[in-house]
């Protein structure tokens, strides 16, 4: 029997959803300040309207849903997934009011892409949008990389026991510190430190390339936000290809890889455990799969003689594969070059890299390196069992911050999430094929959306069918939250309708 939620359940979910939306409204103060600083009055008005909408909704929801009851697991999961929907619906108002979005659906697409650190976009005339709107695009992907729930936990929550449920609902499960609110603040400490260092490096590179100090600073900060959050947004339509700079690309590669690492790994190194980076199963897994996909693409493109010399070949291949594997979405080639130059093998290599993705509890998406490592360990364990005597006790462990023994429950959970990702990739691919796109291109774009990568082979445009836009929005949402909290929200809504 399905139990219908009580009034207290609705009040808890409404209260904490309101807190998250207030956090979104407060974030908009930063792009509002940028708009005022550049005398972009129309854009400033757009943000005033949007801030008011978020604060009215968030504060009104908290006022209406006053309760002292704390969250349980179902509440936390429902709030985490539901808050992303409301944050997207209200967070896209600046996009829609700017006139650069062809429709409200396009604005929703862009903001969901930003929050989920995907990087696909439908904004029109990107090269001429206001600085304030560009600031919002990159800020929401930077905040989304940490998690909009993490933003709320950092500034708007006290150390309630229910906060951990909310944290887990956003696809994270590792505590850097005993208290989950302290963990959220530690994540921001790491991210803000990298923000300072990365922005300085990219600003210096921009100045060397001849940009004005103001332009170099904002471009450097925005590109860093896109790289660190593995979000892939850039302030111009040609992405990082626009800079035509090896130095800029090298800095971006360093930041992309760092941004794809688990925050627990960052914290271990931050607190002095430097050896963790070479012992961790995720870094080992990523090194192996990154090397293999790079070699496949390099061999194919060398055979096809696409690039004139070895340096150009390595520079183009390694950058795109790293961008795909870290699920960043930065690119230094034209979108259609994946089809016209990279061909089917190069396209498949990039698709595999995107499908695997980055680390768990990082800013990245995809199946995740830790799951690939666990599956590999499980296969090796089964092989050892088959070739060992029946009386032998075969055990297997892996290292992720600490040594963890492999058990059937862990393997089952890993395979469940992996199958869910593969199914999502397949469904989104079928939708693309039914809309008339070739299988390899449809798969590339579908995996890019569902793994929160953002590389495009030219399919994602304002002219693509609405059904594909909706499919990609759902795929980005499901992929970023790793399914469970979205399924919990669906179950909660179903129990409201069918429960007793």
GROMACS .gro file of C-alpha atoms in nm:
model
  500
    1UNK     CA    1   0.000   0.000   0.000
    2UNK     CA    2   0.125   0.349  -0.090
    3UNK     CA    3   0.092   0.595   0.199
    4UNK     CA    4  -0.029   0.943   0.108
    5UNK     CA    5   0.197   1.221   0.246
    6UNK     CA    6   0.061   1.423   0.536
    7UNK     CA    7   0.042   1.801   0.564
    8UNK     CA    8   0.368   1.811   0.762
    9UNK     CA    9   0.547   1.642   0.472
   10UNK     CA   10   0.431   1.910   0.229
   11UNK     CA   11   0.531   2.186   0.472
   12UNK     CA   12   0.885   2.048   0.518
   13UNK     CA   13   0.941   2.020   0.143
   14UNK     CA   14   0.798   2.368   0.080
   15UNK     CA   15   1.004   2.528   0.357
   16UNK     CA   16   1.340   2.398   0.241
   17UNK     CA   17   1.263   2.449  -0.126
   18UNK     CA   18   1.193   2.812  -0.039
   19UNK     CA   19   1.534   2.842   0.126
   20UNK     CA   20   1.708   2.718  -0.188
   21UNK     CA   21   1.516   2.963  -0.410
   22UNK     CA   22   1.606   3.253  -0.180
   23UNK     CA   23   1.968   3.150  -0.235
   24UNK     CA   24   1.917   3.171  -0.613
   25UNK     CA   25   1.771   3.521  -0.576
   26UNK     CA   26   2.062   3.637  -0.364
   27UNK     CA   27   2.309   3.504  -0.622
   28UNK     CA   28   2.150   3.736  -0.880
   29UNK     CA   29   2.276   4.037  -0.685
   30UNK     CA   30   2.623   3.975  -0.833
   31UNK     CA   31   2.517   4.003  -1.203
   32UNK     CA   32   2.292   4.296  -1.104
   33UNK     CA   33   2.600   4.475  -0.968
   34UNK     CA   34   2.790   4.399  -1.290
   35UNK     CA   35   2.501   4.537  -1.497
   36UNK     CA   36   2.500   4.858  -1.293
   37UNK     CA   37   2.878   4.885  -1.321
   38UNK     CA   38   2.858   4.870  -1.703
   39UNK     CA   39   2.549   5.099  -1.715
   40UNK     CA   40   2.338   4.818  -1.865
   41UNK     CA   41   2.012   4.960  -1.736
   42UNK     CA   42   1.773   4.729  -1.922
   43UNK     CA   43   1.962   4.424  -1.801
   44UNK     CA   44   1.967   4.564  -1.447
   45UNK     CA   45   1.588   4.595  -1.456
   46UNK     CA   46   1.565   4.233  -1.576
   47UNK     CA   47   1.763   4.123  -1.272
   48UNK     CA   48   1.562   4.337  -1.030
   49UNK     CA   49   1.245   4.169  -1.159
   50UNK     CA   50   1.404   3.824  -1.136
   51UNK     CA   51   1.543   3.882  -0.785
   52UNK     CA   52   1.203   4.000  -0.670
   53UNK     CA   53   1.038   3.691  -0.818
   54UNK     CA   54   1.285   3.456  -0.641
   55UNK     CA   55   1.264   3.633  -0.305
   56UNK     CA   56   0.885   3.657  -0.314
   57UNK     CA   57   0.850   3.290  -0.406
   58UNK     CA   58   1.119   3.167  -0.165
   59UNK     CA   59   1.020   3.383   0.133
   60UNK     CA   60   0.649   3.333   0.070
   61UNK     CA   61   0.695   2.957   0.055
   62UNK     CA   62   0.887   2.955   0.383
   63UNK     CA   63   0.625   3.177   0.548
   64UNK     CA   64   0.337   2.963   0.426
   65UNK     CA   65   0.514   2.636   0.508
   66UNK     CA   66   0.628   2.710   0.862
   67UNK     CA   67   0.712   2.391   1.051
   68UNK     CA   68   0.963   2.270   1.309
   69UNK     CA   69   0.977   1.920   1.164
   70UNK     CA   70   1.314   1.821   1.018
   71UNK     CA   71   1.368   1.641   0.690
   72UNK     CA   72   1.375   1.267   0.648
   73UNK     CA   73   1.530   1.090   0.348
   74UNK     CA   74   1.227   1.122   0.121
   75UNK     CA   75   1.196   1.492   0.203
   76UNK     CA   76   1.563   1.560   0.129
   77UNK     CA   77   1.555   1.380  -0.204
   78UNK     CA   78   1.231   1.552  -0.310
   79UNK     CA   79   1.360   1.896  -0.210
   80UNK     CA   80   1.692   1.845  -0.390
   81UNK     CA   81   1.530   1.748  -0.722
   82UNK     CA   82   1.227   1.977  -0.693
   83UNK     CA   83   1.436   2.280  -0.599
   84UNK     CA   84   1.632   2.241  -0.924
   85UNK     CA   85   1.305   2.265  -1.119
   86UNK     CA   86   1.194   2.582  -0.940
   87UNK     CA   87   1.545   2.730  -0.956
   88UNK     CA   88   1.545   2.675  -1.332
   89UNK     CA   89   1.195   2.813  -1.383
   90UNK     CA   90   1.281   3.134  -1.194
   91UNK     CA   91   1.652   3.150  -1.276
   92UNK     CA   92   1.580   3.168  -1.649
   93UNK     CA   93   1.387   3.496  -1.617
   94UNK     CA   94   1.694   3.714  -1.697
   95UNK     CA   95   1.755   3.505  -2.011
   96UNK     CA   96   1.394   3.532  -2.123
   97UNK     CA   97   1.361   3.904  -2.045
   98UNK     CA   98   1.686   3.984  -2.229
   99UNK     CA   99   1.532   3.902  -2.567
  100UNK     CA  100   1.820   3.670  -2.657
  101UNK     CA  101   1.613   3.355  -2.595
  102UNK     CA  102   1.378   3.261  -2.875
  103UNK     CA  103   1.122   3.126  -2.628
  104UNK     CA  104   1.073   3.052  -2.260
  105UNK     CA  105   1.161   2.688  -2.338
  106UNK     CA  106   1.495   2.801  -2.482
  107UNK     CA  107   1.559   3.004  -2.167
  108UNK     CA  108   1.475   2.701  -1.952
  109UNK     CA  109   1.713   2.491  -2.161
  110UNK     CA  110   2.003   2.732  -2.112
  111UNK     CA  111   1.958   2.767  -1.736
  112UNK     CA  112   1.917   2.393  -1.680
  113UNK     CA  113   2.231   2.352  -1.890
  114UNK     CA  114   2.407   2.602  -1.665
  115UNK     CA  115   2.295   2.460  -1.332
  116UNK     CA  116   2.382   2.106  -1.440
  117UNK     CA  117   2.721   2.227  -1.576
  118UNK     CA  118   2.637   2.096  -1.922
  119UNK     CA  119   2.725   2.394  -2.141
  120UNK     CA  120   2.489   2.344  -2.436
  121UNK     CA  121   2.310   2.669  -2.512
  122UNK     CA  122   2.034   2.814  -2.729
  123UNK     CA  123   2.088   3.186  -2.661
  124UNK     CA  124   2.096   3.387  -2.981
  125UNK     CA  125   2.364   3.642  -3.069
  126UNK     CA  126   2.585   3.528  -2.781
  127UNK     CA  127   2.870   3.757  -2.887
  128UNK     CA  128   2.660   4.068  -2.813
  129UNK     CA  129   2.477   3.985  -2.491
  130UNK     CA  130   2.514   4.218  -2.190
  131UNK     CA  131   2.799   4.170  -1.943
  132UNK     CA  132   2.548   4.127  -1.663
  133UNK     CA  133   2.378   3.838  -1.843
  134UNK     CA  134   2.715   3.682  -1.923
  135UNK     CA  135   2.802   3.710  -1.554
  136UNK     CA  136   2.479   3.530  -1.464
  137UNK     CA  137   2.540   3.253  -1.719
  138UNK     CA  138   2.881   3.178  -1.574
  139UNK     CA  139   2.785   3.232  -1.212
  140UNK     CA  140   2.499   2.985  -1.232
  141UNK     CA  141   2.723   2.720  -1.385
  142UNK     CA  142   2.990   2.793  -1.121
  143UNK     CA  143   2.732   2.765  -0.843
  144UNK     CA  144   2.574   2.464  -1.014
  145UNK     CA  145   2.911   2.289  -1.015
  146UNK     CA  146   2.924   2.308  -0.638
  147UNK     CA  147   2.547   2.245  -0.632
  148UNK     CA  148   2.268   2.495  -0.570
  149UNK     CA  149   2.182   2.299  -0.257
  150UNK     CA  150   2.543   2.340  -0.142
  151UNK     CA  151   2.499   2.716  -0.193
  152UNK     CA  152   2.194   2.712   0.033
  153UNK     CA  153   2.363   2.487   0.290
  154UNK     CA  154   2.662   2.722   0.303
  155UNK     CA  155   2.475   3.042   0.376
  156UNK     CA  156   2.112   2.971   0.469
  157UNK     CA  157   2.104   2.652   0.676
  158UNK     CA  158   2.194   2.571   1.030
  159UNK     CA  159   2.344   2.233   1.114
  160UNK     CA  160   2.021   2.034   1.106
  161UNK     CA  161   2.031   1.657   1.079
  162UNK     CA  162   1.809   1.681   0.772
  163UNK     CA  163   2.068   1.888   0.588
  164UNK     CA  164   2.266   1.572   0.511
  165UNK     CA  165   1.964   1.421   0.335
  166UNK     CA  166   1.945   1.733   0.119
  167UNK     CA  167   2.317   1.713   0.044
  168UNK     CA  168   2.294   1.347  -0.062
  169UNK     CA  169   1.989   1.425  -0.276
  170UNK     CA  170   2.206   1.643  -0.498
  171UNK     CA  171   2.426   1.348  -0.592
  172UNK     CA  172   2.689   1.384  -0.317
  173UNK     CA  173   2.755   1.150  -0.030
  174UNK     CA  174   3.100   1.231   0.107
  175UNK     CA  175   3.157   1.444   0.414
  176UNK     CA  176   3.484   1.637   0.415
  177UNK     CA  177   3.411   1.741   0.775
  178UNK     CA  178   3.182   1.589   1.042
  179UNK     CA  179   2.908   1.849   0.989
  180UNK     CA  180   2.748   1.866   0.645
  181UNK     CA  181   2.714   2.246   0.660
  182UNK     CA  182   3.087   2.265   0.737
  183UNK     CA  183   3.144   2.029   0.443
  184UNK     CA  184   2.953   2.265   0.214
  185UNK     CA  185   3.165   2.556   0.333
  186UNK     CA  186   3.483   2.353   0.280
  187UNK     CA  187   3.374   2.287  -0.078
  188UNK     CA  188   3.333   2.661  -0.130
  189UNK     CA  189   3.670   2.730   0.033
  190UNK     CA  190   3.837   2.501  -0.222
  191UNK     CA  191   3.638   2.648  -0.512
  192UNK     CA  192   3.696   3.012  -0.420
  193UNK     CA  193   4.070   2.954  -0.374
  194UNK     CA  194   4.087   2.800  -0.720
  195UNK     CA  195   3.876   3.089  -0.851
  196UNK     CA  196   4.136   3.340  -0.736
  197UNK     CA  197   4.435   3.147  -0.873
  198UNK     CA  198   4.268   3.044  -1.201
  199UNK     CA  199   4.127   3.390  -1.275
  200UNK     CA  200   4.467   3.546  -1.213
  201UNK     CA  201   4.637   3.302  -1.453
  202UNK     CA  202   4.379   3.348  -1.731
  203UNK     CA  203   4.369   3.727  -1.682
  204UNK     CA  204   4.748   3.743  -1.718
  205UNK     CA  205   4.723   3.533  -2.035
  206UNK     CA  206   4.451   3.759  -2.172
  207UNK     CA  207   4.664   4.068  -2.107
  208UNK     CA  208   4.955   3.898  -2.286
  209UNK     CA  209   4.725   3.834  -2.583
  210UNK     CA  210   4.640   4.205  -2.600
  211UNK     CA  211   4.305   4.226  -2.424
  212UNK     CA  212   4.219   4.535  -2.221
  213UNK     CA  213   4.252   4.487  -1.841
  214UNK     CA  214   3.875   4.486  -1.782
  215UNK     CA  215   3.805   4.248  -2.071
  216UNK     CA  216   4.096   4.021  -1.975
  217UNK     CA  217   3.970   4.002  -1.615
  218UNK     CA  218   3.608   3.922  -1.697
  219UNK     CA  219   3.696   3.678  -1.975
  220UNK     CA  220   3.950   3.512  -1.745
  221UNK     CA  221   3.699   3.480  -1.461
  222UNK     CA  222   3.419   3.355  -1.685
  223UNK     CA  223   3.636   3.101  -1.866
  224UNK     CA  224   3.770   2.981  -1.531
  225UNK     CA  225   3.413   2.936  -1.403
  226UNK     CA  226   3.328   2.736  -1.714
  227UNK     CA  227   3.639   2.519  -1.676
  228UNK     CA  228   3.634   2.464  -1.299
  229UNK     CA  229   3.263   2.383  -1.292
  230UNK     CA  230   3.318   2.161  -1.598
  231UNK     CA  231   3.028   2.366  -1.737
  232UNK     CA  232   3.176   2.473  -2.069
  233UNK     CA  233   3.009   2.814  -2.098
  234UNK     CA  234   3.229   3.081  -2.256
  235UNK     CA  235   3.161   3.451  -2.318
  236UNK     CA  236   3.162   3.416  -2.697
  237UNK     CA  237   3.013   3.180  -2.953
  238UNK     CA  238   3.346   3.030  -3.064
  239UNK     CA  239   3.412   2.912  -2.708
  240UNK     CA  240   3.783   2.884  -2.619
  241UNK     CA  241   3.863   2.849  -2.991
  242UNK     CA  242   3.819   3.228  -2.997
  243UNK     CA  243   4.150   3.284  -2.813
  244UNK     CA  244   4.375   3.086  -3.055
  245UNK     CA  245   4.628   3.053  -2.773
  246UNK     CA  246   4.825   2.747  -2.664
  247UNK     CA  247   4.888   2.906  -2.323
  248UNK     CA  248   4.515   2.965  -2.271
  249UNK     CA  249   4.445   2.604  -2.367
  250UNK     CA  250   4.708   2.466  -2.126
  251UNK     CA  251   4.566   2.666  -1.835
  252UNK     CA  252   4.214   2.551  -1.927
  253UNK     CA  253   4.325   2.185  -1.937
  254UNK     CA  254   4.475   2.214  -1.587
  255UNK     CA  255   4.157   2.376  -1.451
  256UNK     CA  256   3.927   2.127  -1.630
  257UNK     CA  257   4.112   1.829  -1.484
  258UNK     CA  258   4.122   1.986  -1.138
  259UNK     CA  259   3.751   2.067  -1.157
  260UNK     CA  260   3.672   1.708  -1.250
  261UNK     CA  261   3.834   1.571  -0.934
  262UNK     CA  262   3.629   1.462  -0.636
  263UNK     CA  263   3.606   1.734  -0.369
  264UNK     CA  264   3.717   1.473  -0.115
  265UNK     CA  265   4.037   1.432  -0.319
  266UNK     CA  266   4.087   1.810  -0.321
  267UNK     CA  267   4.035   1.819   0.055
  268UNK     CA  268   4.278   1.532   0.113
  269UNK     CA  269   4.547   1.716  -0.082
  270UNK     CA  270   4.449   2.044   0.088
  271UNK     CA  271   4.509   1.885   0.428
  272UNK     CA  272   4.846   1.740   0.328
  273UNK     CA  273   4.779   1.394   0.184
  274UNK     CA  274   4.951   1.446  -0.154
  275UNK     CA  275   4.984   1.072  -0.220
  276UNK     CA  276   4.606   1.038  -0.255
  277UNK     CA  277   4.614   1.171  -0.612
  278UNK     CA  278   4.816   0.871  -0.736
  279UNK     CA  279   4.649   0.608  -0.516
  280UNK     CA  280   4.286   0.703  -0.570
  281UNK     CA  281   4.083   0.467  -0.788
  282UNK     CA  282   3.919   0.759  -0.969
  283UNK     CA  283   4.243   0.920  -1.084
  284UNK     CA  284   4.378   0.582  -1.194
  285UNK     CA  285   4.056   0.502  -1.381
  286UNK     CA  286   4.052   0.843  -1.548
  287UNK     CA  287   4.416   0.814  -1.653
  288UNK     CA  288   4.350   0.477  -1.819
  289UNK     CA  289   4.029   0.575  -2.002
  290UNK     CA  290   4.161   0.919  -2.100
  291UNK     CA  291   4.473   0.760  -2.246
  292UNK     CA  292   4.276   0.497  -2.439
  293UNK     CA  293   4.024   0.740  -2.590
  294UNK     CA  294   4.301   0.987  -2.679
  295UNK     CA  295   4.500   0.711  -2.853
  296UNK     CA  296   4.194   0.594  -3.050
  297UNK     CA  297   4.110   0.943  -3.172
  298UNK     CA  298   4.476   1.029  -3.243
  299UNK     CA  299   4.536   0.711  -3.443
  300UNK     CA  300   4.223   0.763  -3.650
  301UNK     CA  301   4.287   1.133  -3.724
  302UNK     CA  302   4.653   1.067  -3.803
  303UNK     CA  303   4.547   0.797  -4.047
  304UNK     CA  304   4.295   1.034  -4.205
  305UNK     CA  305   4.565   1.307  -4.222
  306UNK     CA  306   4.323   1.568  -4.083
  307UNK     CA  307   4.586   1.788  -3.915
  308UNK     CA  308   4.910   1.898  -4.083
  309UNK     CA  309   5.163   1.802  -3.813
  310UNK     CA  310   5.201   1.602  -3.493
  311UNK     CA  311   5.179   1.908  -3.266
  312UNK     CA  312   4.852   2.026  -3.420
  313UNK     CA  313   4.715   1.672  -3.406
  314UNK     CA  314   4.795   1.623  -3.037
  315UNK     CA  315   4.684   1.975  -2.946
  316UNK     CA  316   4.341   1.935  -3.104
  317UNK     CA  317   4.276   1.575  -3.001
  318UNK     CA  318   4.396   1.599  -2.642
  319UNK     CA  319   4.204   1.920  -2.575
  320UNK     CA  320   3.872   1.789  -2.708
  321UNK     CA  321   3.907   1.449  -2.536
  322UNK     CA  322   4.004   1.605  -2.202
  323UNK     CA  323   3.713   1.845  -2.239
  324UNK     CA  324   3.478   1.554  -2.310
  325UNK     CA  325   3.617   1.323  -2.042
  326UNK     CA  326   3.599   1.591  -1.771
  327UNK     CA  327   3.248   1.675  -1.905
  328UNK     CA  328   3.350   2.038  -1.950
  329UNK     CA  329   3.248   2.100  -2.310
  330UNK     CA  330   3.515   2.354  -2.408
  331UNK     CA  331   3.616   2.320  -2.770
  332UNK     CA  332   3.888   2.450  -3.001
  333UNK     CA  333   3.731   2.320  -3.323
  334UNK     CA  334   3.408   2.406  -3.502
  335UNK     CA  335   3.110   2.198  -3.391
  336UNK     CA  336   3.057   2.039  -3.733
  337UNK     CA  337   3.427   1.942  -3.747
  338UNK     CA  338   3.339   1.648  -3.521
  339UNK     CA  339   3.138   1.516  -3.817
  340UNK     CA  340   3.326   1.645  -4.122
  341UNK     CA  341   3.684   1.595  -3.992
  342UNK     CA  342   3.681   1.356  -3.696
  343UNK     CA  343   3.459   1.103  -3.871
  344UNK     CA  344   3.280   0.806  -3.711
  345UNK     CA  345   3.577   0.670  -3.511
  346UNK     CA  346   3.677   1.008  -3.371
  347UNK     CA  347   3.313   1.078  -3.290
  348UNK     CA  348   3.281   0.746  -3.106
  349UNK     CA  349   3.603   0.806  -2.909
  350UNK     CA  350   3.474   1.145  -2.792
  351UNK     CA  351   3.132   0.994  -2.714
  352UNK     CA  352   3.290   0.721  -2.497
  353UNK     CA  353   3.496   0.982  -2.309
  354UNK     CA  354   3.183   1.188  -2.241
  355UNK     CA  355   2.981   0.883  -2.138
  356UNK     CA  356   3.238   0.782  -1.875
  357UNK     CA  357   3.277   1.135  -1.746
  358UNK     CA  358   3.454   1.271  -1.441
  359UNK     CA  359   3.470   1.189  -1.070
  360UNK     CA  360   3.185   1.130  -0.827
  361UNK     CA  361   3.109   1.420  -0.588
  362UNK     CA  362   3.281   1.662  -0.824
  363UNK     CA  363   3.149   1.930  -1.058
  364UNK     CA  364   3.145   1.679  -1.345
  365UNK     CA  365   2.886   1.439  -1.483
  366UNK     CA  366   2.873   1.102  -1.658
  367UNK     CA  367   2.894   0.748  -1.524
  368UNK     CA  368   3.199   0.851  -1.319
  369UNK     CA  369   3.548   0.711  -1.285
  370UNK     CA  370   3.484   0.542  -0.953
  371UNK     CA  371   3.207   0.328  -1.104
  372UNK     CA  372   3.432   0.226  -1.393
  373UNK     CA  373   3.697   0.131  -1.140
  374UNK     CA  374   3.454  -0.066  -0.923
  375UNK     CA  375   3.315  -0.253  -1.224
  376UNK     CA  376   3.669  -0.338  -1.336
  377UNK     CA  377   3.759  -0.460  -0.987
  378UNK     CA  378   3.438  -0.668  -0.973
  379UNK     CA  379   3.517  -0.833  -1.307
  380UNK     CA  380   3.870  -0.917  -1.189
  381UNK     CA  381   3.728  -1.057  -0.866
  382UNK     CA  382   3.489  -1.283  -1.057
  383UNK     CA  383   3.771  -1.404  -1.282
  384UNK     CA  384   3.981  -1.488  -0.975
  385UNK     CA  385   3.685  -1.678  -0.827
  386UNK     CA  386   3.644  -1.884  -1.145
  387UNK     CA  387   4.008  -1.990  -1.157
  388UNK     CA  388   4.051  -2.044  -0.782
  389UNK     CA  389   3.958  -2.354  -0.579
  390UNK     CA  390   3.600  -2.361  -0.451
  391UNK     CA  391   3.721  -2.336  -0.092
  392UNK     CA  392   3.920  -2.018  -0.160
  393UNK     CA  393   3.792  -1.695  -0.007
  394UNK     CA  394   3.840  -1.423  -0.271
  395UNK     CA  395   3.818  -1.060  -0.162
  396UNK     CA  396   3.891  -0.736  -0.343
  397UNK     CA  397   3.942  -0.381  -0.223
  398UNK     CA  398   4.004  -0.040  -0.377
  399UNK     CA  399   4.139   0.289  -0.248
  400UNK     CA  400   3.922   0.601  -0.243
  401UNK     CA  401   4.039   0.831   0.039
  402UNK     CA  402   4.051   0.509   0.242
  403UNK     CA  403   4.062   0.138   0.160
  404UNK     CA  404   3.717   0.000   0.082
  405UNK     CA  405   3.629  -0.368   0.053
  406UNK     CA  406   3.422  -0.467  -0.248
  407UNK     CA  407   3.090  -0.634  -0.164
  408UNK     CA  408   2.787  -0.743  -0.363
  409UNK     CA  409   2.573  -0.453  -0.242
  410UNK     CA  410   2.826  -0.195  -0.362
  411UNK     CA  411   2.864  -0.365  -0.700
  412UNK     CA  412   2.486  -0.391  -0.741
  413UNK     CA  413   2.439  -0.020  -0.667
  414UNK     CA  414   2.720   0.070  -0.906
  415UNK     CA  415   2.572  -0.138  -1.186
  416UNK     CA  416   2.224   0.004  -1.124
  417UNK     CA  417   2.341   0.364  -1.171
  418UNK     CA  418   2.557   0.265  -1.469
  419UNK     CA  419   2.265   0.091  -1.640
  420UNK     CA  420   2.048   0.395  -1.567
  421UNK     CA  421   2.301   0.620  -1.742
  422UNK     CA  422   2.332   0.388  -2.041
  423UNK     CA  423   1.952   0.370  -2.067
  424UNK     CA  424   1.926   0.750  -2.053
  425UNK     CA  425   2.192   0.781  -2.325
  426UNK     CA  426   1.996   0.533  -2.537
  427UNK     CA  427   1.656   0.697  -2.492
  428UNK     CA  428   1.791   1.043  -2.576
  429UNK     CA  429   1.969   0.897  -2.880
  430UNK     CA  430   1.649   0.735  -3.006
  431UNK     CA  431   1.466   1.067  -2.976
  432UNK     CA  432   1.737   1.231  -3.188
  433UNK     CA  433   1.718   0.956  -3.451
  434UNK     CA  434   1.337   0.983  -3.466
  435UNK     CA  435   1.379   1.356  -3.524
  436UNK     CA  436   1.583   1.279  -3.836
  437UNK     CA  437   1.948   1.292  -3.724
  438UNK     CA  438   2.208   1.020  -3.805
  439UNK     CA  439   2.267   0.764  -3.531
  440UNK     CA  440   2.629   0.856  -3.453
  441UNK     CA  441   2.551   1.227  -3.435
  442UNK     CA  442   2.234   1.173  -3.232
  443UNK     CA  443   2.430   0.953  -2.987
  444UNK     CA  444   2.708   1.213  -2.955
  445UNK     CA  445   2.462   1.492  -2.873
  446UNK     CA  446   2.249   1.275  -2.643
  447UNK     CA  447   2.549   1.157  -2.440
  448UNK     CA  448   2.677   1.515  -2.426
  449UNK     CA  449   2.348   1.633  -2.272
  450UNK     CA  450   2.292   1.338  -2.036
  451UNK     CA  451   2.654   1.333  -1.913
  452UNK     CA  452   2.642   1.713  -1.860
  453UNK     CA  453   2.930   1.770  -2.102
  454UNK     CA  454   2.820   2.030  -2.358
  455UNK     CA  455   3.024   1.940  -2.665
  456UNK     CA  456   2.809   1.963  -2.977
  457UNK     CA  457   2.839   1.830  -3.329
  458UNK     CA  458   2.595   2.097  -3.450
  459UNK     CA  459   2.259   1.947  -3.354
  460UNK     CA  460   2.184   2.172  -3.057
  461UNK     CA  461   2.048   2.492  -3.209
  462UNK     CA  462   1.738   2.708  -3.148
  463UNK     CA  463   1.588   2.543  -3.458
  464UNK     CA  464   1.596   2.186  -3.325
  465UNK     CA  465   1.257   2.027  -3.247
  466UNK     CA  466   1.092   2.116  -2.915
  467UNK     CA  467   1.071   1.747  -2.823
  468UNK     CA  468   1.452   1.727  -2.836
  469UNK     CA  469   1.485   2.039  -2.620
  470UNK     CA  470   1.255   1.888  -2.358
  471UNK     CA  471   1.435   1.552  -2.380
  472UNK     CA  472   1.774   1.715  -2.329
  473UNK     CA  473   1.644   1.925  -2.036
  474UNK     CA  474   1.521   1.608  -1.864
  475UNK     CA  475   1.843   1.424  -1.952
  476UNK     CA  476   2.058   1.702  -1.806
  477UNK     CA  477   1.849   1.706  -1.488
  478UNK     CA  478   1.850   1.328  -1.442
  479UNK     CA  479   2.220   1.297  -1.522
  480UNK     CA  480   2.330   1.573  -1.285
  481UNK     CA  481   2.128   1.443  -0.989
  482UNK     CA  482   2.215   1.079  -1.066
  483UNK     CA  483   1.853   0.965  -1.090
  484UNK     CA  484   1.770   0.871  -0.731
  485UNK     CA  485   1.640   1.207  -0.607
  486UNK     CA  486   1.441   1.257  -0.929
  487UNK     CA  487   1.288   0.910  -0.888
  488UNK     CA  488   1.209   0.997  -0.526
  489UNK     CA  489   1.032   1.316  -0.637
  490UNK     CA  490   0.832   1.115  -0.891
  491UNK     CA  491   0.741   0.865  -0.621
  492UNK     CA  492   0.637   1.144  -0.388
  493UNK     CA  493   0.409   1.300  -0.651
  494UNK     CA  494   0.265   0.957  -0.729
  495UNK     CA  495   0.190   0.895  -0.362
  496UNK     CA  496   0.007   1.229  -0.346
  497UNK     CA  497  -0.222   1.114  -0.627
  498UNK     CA  498  -0.255   0.743  -0.554
  499UNK     CA  499  -0.167   0.711  -0.185
  500UNK     CA  500  -0.408   0.615   0.090
   0.00000   0.00000   0.00000
